[in-house]
Amino acid sequence: MDLNFNKNEDHNKLLVSSLRHKLAKVYLGGGEKRIAKLHAKGKLTARERIDYLLDTDTKSIEIGAFAGEDMYQEHGGCPSGGVVVKIGYISGKQCIVVANDATVKAGAWFPITGKKNLRAQEIAIENRLPIIYLVDSAGVYLPMQDEIFPDKEHFGRIFRNNAVMSSMGIIQISAVMGSCVAGGAYLPIMSDEAMIVDKTASIFLAGSYLVKAAIGETIDNETLGGATTHCEISGVTDYKAIDDKDALDKIKNLMSKIGDFDKAGFNRVSPKKPLKDPKEIYGILPKARHEQYDMMEIIHRMVDDSDFEEYKAGYGQTIITGYARIDGWAVGIVANQRKIVKTKKGEMQFGGVIYSDSADKATRFIANCNQKKIPLVFLQDVTGFMVGSKSEHGGIIKDGAKMVNAVSNSVVPKFTVVVGNSYGAGNYAMCGKAYDPRLICAWPSAELAVMGGAQAAKVLLQIETASLKKKGEELSPEDEKALFDKIKARYDKQISPYYAAARIWTDAIIDPMETRNWISMGIEAANHAPIEKPFNLGVIQV
């Protein structure tokens, strides 16, 4: 191994170490004191509930762990969006579990909480996955009610989705394990089956204080909406549990009896590990985002047996396309090549840039995967489409539009891994969040933005200096540098993978070593949902 490999390895391992430290903090939710208070009431935390519910010694993945990161600081923060979401197995059945974290503002809903819950439901709908709700929430966070209450993608959409999923035959089970108030009370009752924990849980549209204020009735919360009330008087809930574990055991029992699901029929054989050591990815991936490297070396360390059948190898070389297997599943891979390549015409093409021939090749390959019912995996490290007169005259916009069209209309499940850069229209063409990947995750090396920090800072600086000149003002070289550094620092913060993950532009930031598991579990989930419509590109410029 050369010195550069060792420097890259050290850098990327430090990024992964930082990721783990950040996750450890996130896992504490509202903090150790609030966890202790929850335990004192005989309750488990959201993460403890999920850990108990999921089958032991099985794989799971967490969605949106960094949701809300560094947001709402004036309100005390909202770690993990105040809700924990995991895909795992219950009684051998793959499910998605959504658990309110009562250590974060009593499980109240911030705007990002709503977005994360909707993402969980979106995953359940797309993949026909059973969804389990572990409810323990004080409802909408009132100081921000205008950002969570009335719009299409706000709180009310949750209950609309409950109804839609029920009509689709998607299994929904709820356990009320704490507060369940106001509009939030509809969620468990719109599930197929609901249970409530005695003495520590309650369901009502309005609590005792509000009832007293509204109609003058004096009543305690337990009598108003406790387990006995709803299991024996109102009939709102179906099962009474004596404590958290009893409720979770009931869910396990229910899940153990459900029938099998219709399958999409994606091809899978016995899994094989890569022949080339996946840990070498740390040394291959460069420390600096502008440096070149061979994406093929990354692919060979991700796929089964390091076996990759490349499609159109000599054409459109700044995008790699081909067939492989990941954990036994057949996949079609579309990846940005990050090394400078030479065409047969003797022209040099820059790595990470999409050229007309690359877009044309990718479009054809995506169509082939749809024809063969093969899931698609996108490995993003893209700076955008090629610019300049030669590219414009050659129809780069037309070819780029064809690729975007193919990605948009693809009917096979898509999975996106942001390895490095994810800039501008390249993000779109390579199946960014707006293009409905079933799962989208980022490595700690990822950057998501319209363009890189230095380039953006130069553009913004030019605009700023031009504006000052119009006013008759001139910046000294020192002031210009200070302004450039200020703009770049602000922009660099926004291109961080943590900034993207906080806003759920990606589902997670993961160690590269976890990539195979993410894609495998994602395809397994997608296999629950048979493809119901044919692939059609629609109208395109040829």
Coordinates of C-alpha atoms in Angstrom, one line a residue:
M1 CA 0.0 0.0 0.0
D2 CA 1.3 3.5 -0.9
L3 CA 1.5 6.5 1.4
N4 CA -1.6 8.1 -0.3
F5 CA -3.6 5.0 0.5
N6 CA -2.6 5.2 4.1
K7 CA -3.5 8.9 4.4
N8 CA -6.9 8.2 2.8
E9 CA -7.5 5.3 5.1
D10 CA -6.7 7.3 8.2
H11 CA -8.9 10.2 7.1
N12 CA -11.9 7.9 6.3
K13 CA -11.6 5.9 9.4
L14 CA -11.6 9.2 11.4
L15 CA -14.8 10.2 9.6
V16 CA -16.4 6.8 10.6
S17 CA -15.2 7.2 14.2
S18 CA -16.8 10.7 14.3
L19 CA -20.0 9.2 12.9
R20 CA -20.1 6.6 15.7
H21 CA -19.5 9.3 18.4
K22 CA -22.3 11.4 17.0
L23 CA -24.7 8.4 16.9
A24 CA -23.9 7.5 20.5
K25 CA -25.0 11.0 21.5
V26 CA -28.1 10.7 19.3
Y27 CA -29.0 7.4 20.9
L28 CA -29.4 9.2 24.3
G29 CA -32.4 11.1 23.0
G30 CA -33.3 13.7 25.6
G31 CA -30.5 12.7 27.9
E32 CA -29.7 10.3 30.7
K33 CA -31.8 12.2 33.3
R34 CA -35.0 11.9 31.2
I35 CA -34.2 8.3 30.5
A36 CA -34.0 7.7 34.3
K37 CA -37.3 9.4 34.8
L38 CA -38.9 7.2 32.2
H39 CA -37.5 4.1 33.9
A40 CA -38.8 5.2 37.2
K41 CA -42.3 5.1 35.8
G42 CA -41.8 1.5 34.8
K43 CA -41.5 2.4 31.1
L44 CA -38.9 1.5 28.5
T45 CA -37.3 4.1 26.2
A46 CA -38.2 4.1 22.5
R47 CA -34.9 2.3 21.6
E48 CA -35.3 -0.2 24.3
R49 CA -38.8 -1.0 23.1
I50 CA -37.6 -1.5 19.6
D51 CA -34.7 -3.7 20.7
Y52 CA -37.1 -5.9 22.7
L53 CA -39.6 -6.1 19.9
L54 CA -37.2 -7.0 17.1
D55 CA -35.9 -10.6 16.8
T56 CA -32.6 -11.2 18.5
D57 CA -29.5 -11.8 16.4
T58 CA -31.1 -10.4 13.2
K59 CA -30.1 -7.4 11.1
S60 CA -31.8 -4.0 11.2
I61 CA -31.3 -0.6 9.8
E62 CA -32.3 2.8 11.2
I63 CA -33.9 5.5 9.2
G64 CA -33.3 9.2 10.0
A65 CA -31.1 8.8 13.1
F66 CA -29.8 12.4 12.4
A67 CA -33.2 13.9 11.7
G68 CA -33.3 17.3 13.5
E69 CA -29.5 17.4 14.1
D70 CA -28.5 21.0 15.1
M71 CA -32.1 22.2 14.4
Y72 CA -34.5 23.9 16.8
Q73 CA -31.7 24.9 19.2
E74 CA -33.8 27.8 20.5
H75 CA -36.4 25.1 21.6
G76 CA -33.9 22.8 23.2
G77 CA -33.2 20.7 20.2
C78 CA -35.0 17.6 18.8
P79 CA -32.6 14.6 18.7
S80 CA -33.5 12.1 16.0
G81 CA -36.6 14.1 15.4
G82 CA -38.1 12.8 18.6
V83 CA -39.0 9.5 17.0
V84 CA -37.0 6.3 16.3
V85 CA -37.6 4.4 13.0
K86 CA -36.1 1.0 12.2
I87 CA -36.5 -1.7 9.6
G88 CA -36.1 -5.2 11.1
Y89 CA -37.7 -8.5 11.8
I90 CA -40.5 -9.4 14.2
S91 CA -41.3 -13.1 14.4
G92 CA -39.4 -13.6 11.2
K93 CA -41.4 -11.0 9.3
Q94 CA -39.7 -7.9 7.9
C95 CA -41.4 -4.8 9.3
I96 CA -40.8 -1.1 9.9
V97 CA -41.2 0.2 13.5
V98 CA -42.0 3.8 14.5
A99 CA -41.5 4.7 18.2
N100 CA -42.0 8.1 19.8
D101 CA -39.2 9.1 22.0
A102 CA -40.8 10.5 25.2
T103 CA -37.4 11.8 26.5
V104 CA -37.6 14.5 23.8
K105 CA -40.2 17.1 24.8
A106 CA -42.5 14.2 25.9
G107 CA -42.5 12.9 22.4
A108 CA -44.0 16.1 21.0
W109 CA -44.1 16.5 17.2
F110 CA -41.7 19.1 15.7
P111 CA -41.9 19.8 11.9
I112 CA -39.1 17.3 11.3
T113 CA -40.9 14.7 13.4
G114 CA -43.8 14.9 10.9
K115 CA -41.5 14.6 8.0
K116 CA -39.8 11.6 9.5
N117 CA -43.0 9.8 10.3
L118 CA -44.2 10.4 6.7
R119 CA -40.9 9.0 5.4
A120 CA -41.5 5.8 7.4
Q121 CA -45.0 5.5 6.0
E122 CA -43.7 6.2 2.5
I123 CA -41.3 3.2 2.9
A124 CA -44.2 1.0 4.2
I125 CA -46.4 2.0 1.2
E126 CA -43.8 1.6 -1.5
N127 CA -42.7 -1.8 -0.2
R128 CA -46.0 -3.0 1.3
L129 CA -44.2 -3.5 4.6
P130 CA -46.1 -4.1 7.8
I131 CA -45.7 -1.0 10.1
I132 CA -45.8 -1.0 13.9
Y133 CA -46.4 2.2 15.8
L134 CA -45.2 2.5 19.5
V135 CA -47.1 5.6 20.6
D136 CA -45.9 7.8 23.4
S137 CA -46.4 11.4 22.4
A138 CA -47.8 14.7 23.8
G139 CA -48.9 15.6 20.3
V140 CA -48.0 18.7 18.3
Y141 CA -45.3 20.9 19.7
L142 CA -47.5 24.0 20.1
P143 CA -44.8 26.7 19.8
M144 CA -44.3 25.5 16.2
Q145 CA -47.9 24.4 15.4
D146 CA -48.0 26.6 12.3
E147 CA -45.2 24.5 10.7
I148 CA -46.6 21.1 11.6
F149 CA -50.4 21.4 11.5
P150 CA -52.3 22.3 8.4
D151 CA -50.3 21.6 5.2
K152 CA -50.3 18.5 2.9
E153 CA -47.0 17.2 4.2
H154 CA -47.9 18.0 7.9
F155 CA -49.4 16.1 10.8
G156 CA -52.7 15.3 9.3
R157 CA -51.2 13.5 6.4
I158 CA -50.2 10.7 8.8
F159 CA -53.9 9.7 9.4
R160 CA -54.7 10.0 5.7
N161 CA -51.8 7.5 5.1
N162 CA -53.2 5.2 7.8
A163 CA -56.5 5.0 5.8
V164 CA -54.7 4.6 2.5
M165 CA -52.5 1.8 3.8
S166 CA -55.4 0.0 5.3
S167 CA -57.2 0.0 1.9
M168 CA -54.0 -1.4 0.4
G169 CA -53.9 -4.3 2.8
I170 CA -50.7 -3.1 4.6
I171 CA -50.7 -4.4 8.1
Q172 CA -50.7 -1.7 10.8
I173 CA -50.5 -2.5 14.5
S174 CA -50.3 0.1 17.3
A175 CA -49.3 0.0 21.0
V176 CA -50.2 3.0 23.1
M177 CA -47.4 3.0 25.7
G178 CA -47.8 6.6 27.1
S179 CA -49.6 9.7 26.1
C180 CA -51.8 9.7 22.9
V181 CA -53.7 13.0 22.7
A182 CA -55.7 15.2 20.5
G183 CA -55.4 14.5 16.7
G184 CA -52.7 11.9 17.5
A185 CA -55.3 9.7 19.1
Y186 CA -56.5 8.8 15.6
L187 CA -53.3 7.0 14.6
P188 CA -53.7 3.9 16.8
I189 CA -57.4 3.7 16.2
M190 CA -56.9 3.8 12.4
S191 CA -54.5 0.8 12.7
D192 CA -55.7 -2.8 12.2
E193 CA -55.3 -3.6 15.8
A194 CA -54.4 -1.5 18.9
M195 CA -53.4 -2.2 22.4
I196 CA -52.8 0.0 25.4
V197 CA -50.6 -0.4 28.5
D198 CA -52.5 -0.2 31.8
K199 CA -51.9 2.7 34.2
T200 CA -49.0 4.3 32.1
A201 CA -50.9 5.0 28.8
S202 CA -53.9 7.0 27.9
I203 CA -55.9 8.1 24.8
F204 CA -58.1 11.1 24.6
L205 CA -58.9 14.0 22.3
A206 CA -58.6 16.4 25.3
G207 CA -57.0 15.8 28.7
S208 CA -58.6 16.4 32.0
Y209 CA -57.5 20.0 32.3
L210 CA -58.8 20.9 28.9
V211 CA -62.1 19.1 29.6
K212 CA -62.5 21.1 32.8
A213 CA -61.9 24.3 30.9
A214 CA -64.1 23.4 27.9
I215 CA -67.2 21.9 29.6
G216 CA -66.6 22.2 33.3
E217 CA -66.4 18.4 33.9
T218 CA -64.0 17.2 36.6
I219 CA -62.4 13.9 35.8
D220 CA -58.9 12.3 36.0
N221 CA -57.0 11.2 33.0
E222 CA -57.1 7.5 33.9
T223 CA -60.9 7.4 34.1
L224 CA -61.1 9.7 31.0
G225 CA -58.9 7.6 28.7
G226 CA -57.0 4.9 30.4
A227 CA -56.7 1.2 29.5
T228 CA -59.7 0.0 31.4
T229 CA -61.9 2.8 29.8
H230 CA -60.9 2.0 26.3
C231 CA -60.7 -1.8 26.6
E232 CA -63.9 -2.3 28.6
I233 CA -66.2 0.8 28.0
S234 CA -65.4 2.6 24.8
G235 CA -64.0 -0.4 22.8
V236 CA -61.4 1.9 21.2
T237 CA -58.5 -0.5 21.9
D238 CA -58.4 -4.3 21.3
Y239 CA -55.9 -5.5 24.0
K240 CA -54.9 -4.4 27.5
A241 CA -51.2 -4.9 28.4
I242 CA -49.9 -4.9 32.0
D243 CA -46.6 -3.2 31.0
D244 CA -44.4 -2.3 28.1
K245 CA -43.0 -5.8 27.6
D246 CA -46.4 -7.4 27.7
A247 CA -47.6 -5.0 24.9
L248 CA -44.5 -5.8 22.8
D249 CA -45.0 -9.6 23.4
K250 CA -48.6 -9.2 22.1
I251 CA -47.3 -7.6 18.9
K252 CA -44.8 -10.5 18.4
N253 CA -47.7 -13.0 18.8
L254 CA -49.8 -11.2 16.3
M255 CA -46.9 -11.0 13.8
S256 CA -46.2 -14.7 14.2
K257 CA -49.6 -15.6 12.7
I258 CA -49.8 -13.4 9.6
G259 CA -49.7 -15.1 6.2
D260 CA -47.0 -14.8 3.6
F261 CA -46.9 -11.9 1.1
D262 CA -47.0 -11.8 -2.7
K263 CA -43.5 -11.3 -4.0
A264 CA -42.1 -9.1 -6.7
G265 CA -39.8 -12.0 -7.7
F266 CA -36.3 -10.3 -7.7
N267 CA -33.6 -12.8 -8.4
R268 CA -31.5 -14.1 -5.4
V269 CA -29.0 -16.8 -5.0
S270 CA -26.8 -17.8 -2.1
P271 CA -24.8 -14.8 -0.9
K272 CA -21.0 -14.6 -1.3
K273 CA -18.6 -12.1 0.3
P274 CA -16.5 -9.9 -2.0
L275 CA -13.2 -11.5 -2.9
K276 CA -11.5 -8.1 -2.5
D277 CA -11.3 -6.8 1.1
P278 CA -14.2 -4.2 1.6
K279 CA -12.1 -2.4 4.3
E280 CA -9.7 -1.3 1.5
I281 CA -12.4 1.2 0.5
Y282 CA -11.1 3.4 3.3
G283 CA -7.8 3.7 1.5
I284 CA -9.2 4.0 -2.0
L285 CA -11.6 6.8 -1.4
P286 CA -9.5 10.0 -1.5
K287 CA -9.3 12.4 1.4
A288 CA -10.0 15.4 -0.9
R289 CA -13.3 15.5 -2.8
H290 CA -11.7 16.8 -6.0
E291 CA -9.1 14.0 -6.3
Q292 CA -9.5 11.2 -8.9
Y293 CA -9.9 7.5 -8.1
D294 CA -11.2 4.4 -9.8
M295 CA -14.8 3.7 -8.8
M296 CA -14.5 0.2 -10.2
E297 CA -12.2 -0.6 -7.2
I298 CA -15.0 0.5 -4.9
I299 CA -17.5 -1.7 -6.8
H300 CA -15.3 -4.8 -6.6
R301 CA -15.2 -4.5 -2.8
M302 CA -19.0 -4.1 -2.6
V303 CA -20.3 -6.9 -4.8
D304 CA -20.5 -10.7 -4.3
D305 CA -17.4 -12.5 -5.3
S306 CA -16.1 -9.2 -6.6
D307 CA -17.8 -10.2 -9.8
F308 CA -19.0 -7.3 -12.0
E309 CA -20.3 -7.7 -15.6
E310 CA -19.7 -4.3 -17.2
Y311 CA -22.2 -3.0 -19.8
K312 CA -20.8 -0.9 -22.7
A313 CA -17.4 -0.8 -21.0
G314 CA -15.7 1.3 -23.8
Y315 CA -18.5 3.8 -24.3
G316 CA -19.5 6.7 -22.0
Q317 CA -16.8 5.9 -19.6
T318 CA -17.5 8.6 -17.0
I319 CA -20.5 6.4 -15.9
I320 CA -20.0 2.8 -15.1
T321 CA -22.9 0.5 -15.7
G322 CA -23.2 -3.3 -15.2
Y323 CA -24.6 -6.3 -13.5
A324 CA -23.6 -7.8 -10.1
R325 CA -25.0 -9.4 -7.0
I326 CA -25.1 -7.9 -3.5
D327 CA -25.8 -10.4 -0.7
G328 CA -27.1 -12.7 -3.3
W329 CA -29.6 -10.2 -4.9
A330 CA -29.1 -9.4 -8.6
V331 CA -28.6 -5.7 -9.1
G332 CA -27.8 -3.3 -11.9
I333 CA -25.2 -0.7 -10.9
V334 CA -25.0 2.8 -12.2
A335 CA -21.9 4.6 -10.8
N336 CA -20.0 7.8 -11.5
Q337 CA -16.4 7.0 -12.6
R338 CA -14.1 9.4 -10.8
K339 CA -10.9 9.0 -12.8
I340 CA -10.0 10.9 -16.0
V341 CA -10.7 8.7 -19.0
K342 CA -9.7 8.8 -22.7
T343 CA -12.2 8.2 -25.5
K344 CA -11.4 6.3 -28.7
K345 CA -11.4 9.7 -30.4
G346 CA -8.4 10.6 -28.2
E347 CA -10.5 13.1 -26.1
M348 CA -10.0 13.4 -22.3
Q349 CA -13.1 13.3 -20.1
F350 CA -13.1 14.4 -16.5
G351 CA -14.1 11.9 -13.8
G352 CA -17.3 12.6 -12.0
V353 CA -18.8 14.6 -14.8
I354 CA -21.7 13.3 -16.9
Y355 CA -21.1 13.6 -20.7
S356 CA -23.6 13.0 -23.5
D357 CA -22.4 9.5 -24.2
S358 CA -22.4 8.6 -20.5
A359 CA -26.0 9.8 -20.1
D360 CA -27.0 7.9 -23.3
K361 CA -25.4 4.7 -22.0
A362 CA -27.0 5.0 -18.5
T363 CA -30.5 5.6 -20.1
R364 CA -30.2 2.4 -22.1
F365 CA -28.9 0.4 -19.1
I366 CA -31.7 1.6 -16.8
A367 CA -34.2 0.5 -19.5
N368 CA -32.6 -2.9 -19.7
C369 CA -32.8 -3.4 -15.9
N370 CA -36.5 -2.5 -16.0
Q371 CA -37.0 -5.0 -18.9
K372 CA -35.3 -7.7 -16.8
K373 CA -36.8 -6.8 -13.5
I374 CA -33.5 -6.1 -11.8
P375 CA -33.2 -3.5 -9.0
L376 CA -31.0 -0.5 -9.6
V377 CA -28.2 0.7 -7.3
F378 CA -26.8 4.2 -7.9
L379 CA -23.3 5.1 -6.5
Q380 CA -23.1 8.9 -6.6
D381 CA -19.9 10.8 -6.9
V382 CA -20.9 13.4 -9.4
T383 CA -20.0 17.1 -10.0
G384 CA -22.8 17.5 -12.6
F385 CA -23.2 17.5 -16.4
M386 CA -20.4 18.7 -18.8
V387 CA -20.8 22.4 -19.8
G388 CA -19.4 24.5 -22.7
S389 CA -20.2 25.1 -26.3
K390 CA -19.1 21.6 -27.5
S391 CA -21.4 19.9 -25.0
E392 CA -24.3 22.2 -25.6
H393 CA -24.0 21.8 -29.4
G394 CA -23.7 18.1 -28.9
G395 CA -27.1 18.0 -27.1
I396 CA -26.0 17.5 -23.5
I397 CA -29.4 18.9 -22.3
K398 CA -31.2 16.4 -24.5
D399 CA -29.1 13.4 -23.4
G400 CA -29.3 14.5 -19.7
A401 CA -33.1 14.8 -20.0
K402 CA -33.3 11.2 -21.4
M403 CA -31.4 9.9 -18.4
V404 CA -33.6 11.9 -15.9
N405 CA -36.6 10.5 -17.8
A406 CA -35.4 7.0 -17.4
V407 CA -34.7 7.4 -13.7
S408 CA -38.0 9.1 -13.1
N409 CA -40.1 6.4 -14.9
S410 CA -38.1 3.4 -13.6
V411 CA -40.5 0.8 -12.1
V412 CA -37.9 -1.4 -10.5
P413 CA -36.8 -0.4 -7.0
K414 CA -33.9 2.1 -6.9
F415 CA -31.3 2.4 -4.1
T416 CA -28.9 5.3 -3.9
V417 CA -25.6 5.6 -2.1
V418 CA -23.9 9.0 -1.9
V419 CA -20.2 8.0 -1.9
G420 CA -18.8 11.5 -2.5
N421 CA -20.0 14.6 -4.4
S422 CA -23.7 15.0 -5.2
Y423 CA -23.8 18.3 -7.0
G424 CA -26.5 20.0 -9.1
A425 CA -28.3 18.2 -11.8
G426 CA -26.0 15.2 -11.3
N427 CA -27.9 14.6 -8.0
Y428 CA -31.1 14.3 -10.0
A429 CA -29.8 12.1 -12.9
M430 CA -28.2 9.8 -10.4
C431 CA -31.4 9.2 -8.5
G432 CA -31.3 11.8 -5.7
K433 CA -34.1 12.0 -3.1
A434 CA -36.5 13.7 -5.5
Y435 CA -36.5 10.6 -7.7
D436 CA -37.9 8.2 -5.2
P437 CA -35.1 5.8 -4.3
R438 CA -36.5 3.2 -1.9
L439 CA -33.6 4.0 0.4
I440 CA -30.9 6.7 0.1
C441 CA -27.9 6.7 2.4
A442 CA -24.6 8.6 2.4
W443 CA -21.1 7.8 3.5
P444 CA -19.4 10.2 5.8
S445 CA -17.4 11.4 2.8
A446 CA -20.5 12.7 1.0
E447 CA -21.3 16.3 0.0
L448 CA -24.7 17.4 -1.2
A449 CA -25.2 20.8 -2.8
V450 CA -25.7 22.7 -6.1
M451 CA -22.0 22.9 -6.4
G452 CA -18.8 22.6 -4.3
G453 CA -18.0 25.0 -1.5
A454 CA -15.1 26.8 -3.1
Q455 CA -16.9 27.2 -6.5
A456 CA -20.1 28.5 -4.8
A457 CA -18.1 30.9 -2.6
K458 CA -16.4 32.4 -5.7
V459 CA -19.7 32.9 -7.4
L460 CA -21.3 34.4 -4.3
L461 CA -18.3 36.6 -3.8
Q462 CA -18.5 37.9 -7.3
I463 CA -22.1 38.8 -6.8
E464 CA -21.3 40.5 -3.5
T465 CA -18.3 42.5 -4.9
A466 CA -20.3 43.6 -8.0
S467 CA -23.1 44.8 -5.7
L468 CA -20.6 46.9 -3.7
K469 CA -19.0 48.4 -6.8
K470 CA -22.4 49.6 -8.0
K471 CA -22.6 51.5 -4.6
G472 CA -19.1 52.9 -5.2
E473 CA -17.5 50.7 -2.6
E474 CA -14.3 48.6 -3.1
L475 CA -13.1 45.7 -1.1
S476 CA -9.4 45.4 -0.2
P477 CA -7.7 42.0 -0.9
E478 CA -7.8 41.3 2.8
D479 CA -11.5 42.1 3.1
E480 CA -12.2 40.1 0.0
K481 CA -10.4 37.1 1.4
A482 CA -12.2 37.4 4.7
L483 CA -15.6 37.6 2.9
F484 CA -14.7 34.6 0.8
D485 CA -13.7 32.5 3.9
K486 CA -17.0 33.5 5.6
I487 CA -19.1 32.6 2.6
K488 CA -17.2 29.3 2.1
A489 CA -17.6 28.3 5.8
R490 CA -21.3 28.9 5.7
Y491 CA -21.6 26.9 2.5
D492 CA -19.4 24.1 3.7
K493 CA -21.7 23.6 6.6
Q494 CA -24.6 23.2 4.3
I495 CA -22.9 20.6 2.1
S496 CA -22.1 18.4 5.0
P497 CA -23.8 14.9 5.0
Y498 CA -25.1 15.7 8.5
Y499 CA -26.9 18.8 7.2
A500 CA -28.6 16.7 4.6
A501 CA -29.4 13.9 7.1
A502 CA -30.9 16.3 9.6
R503 CA -33.4 17.4 6.9
I504 CA -34.0 13.8 5.8
W505 CA -32.6 14.5 2.3
T506 CA -30.9 11.1 3.0
D507 CA -32.2 8.3 5.2
A508 CA -28.9 7.8 7.0
I509 CA -25.2 8.3 7.1
I510 CA -23.5 4.9 7.3
D511 CA -20.1 3.3 7.5
P512 CA -19.2 2.1 4.0
M513 CA -19.0 -1.4 5.5
E514 CA -22.8 -1.3 6.2
T515 CA -23.6 -0.6 2.5
R516 CA -24.2 -4.2 1.5
N517 CA -26.6 -4.8 4.4
W518 CA -28.6 -1.6 3.6
I519 CA -29.0 -2.6 -0.1
S520 CA -29.8 -6.2 0.8
M521 CA -32.5 -5.3 3.4
G522 CA -33.8 -2.7 1.0
I523 CA -34.3 -5.2 -1.8
E524 CA -35.9 -7.7 0.6
A525 CA -38.4 -5.0 1.6
A526 CA -39.0 -4.1 -2.1
N527 CA -39.7 -7.8 -2.8
H528 CA -42.9 -7.4 -0.8
A529 CA -44.4 -5.1 -3.5
P530 CA -45.0 -6.7 -7.0
I531 CA -44.4 -4.3 -9.9
E532 CA -47.8 -3.2 -11.1
K533 CA -47.1 -1.1 -14.2
P534 CA -44.9 -1.4 -17.3
F535 CA -41.8 0.7 -17.8
N536 CA -42.5 3.6 -20.2
L537 CA -40.1 6.4 -21.0
G538 CA -42.8 8.7 -22.2
V539 CA -41.9 11.4 -24.7
I540 CA -38.2 12.0 -25.2
Q541 CA -36.0 13.9 -27.7
V542 CA -34.0 11.3 -29.6

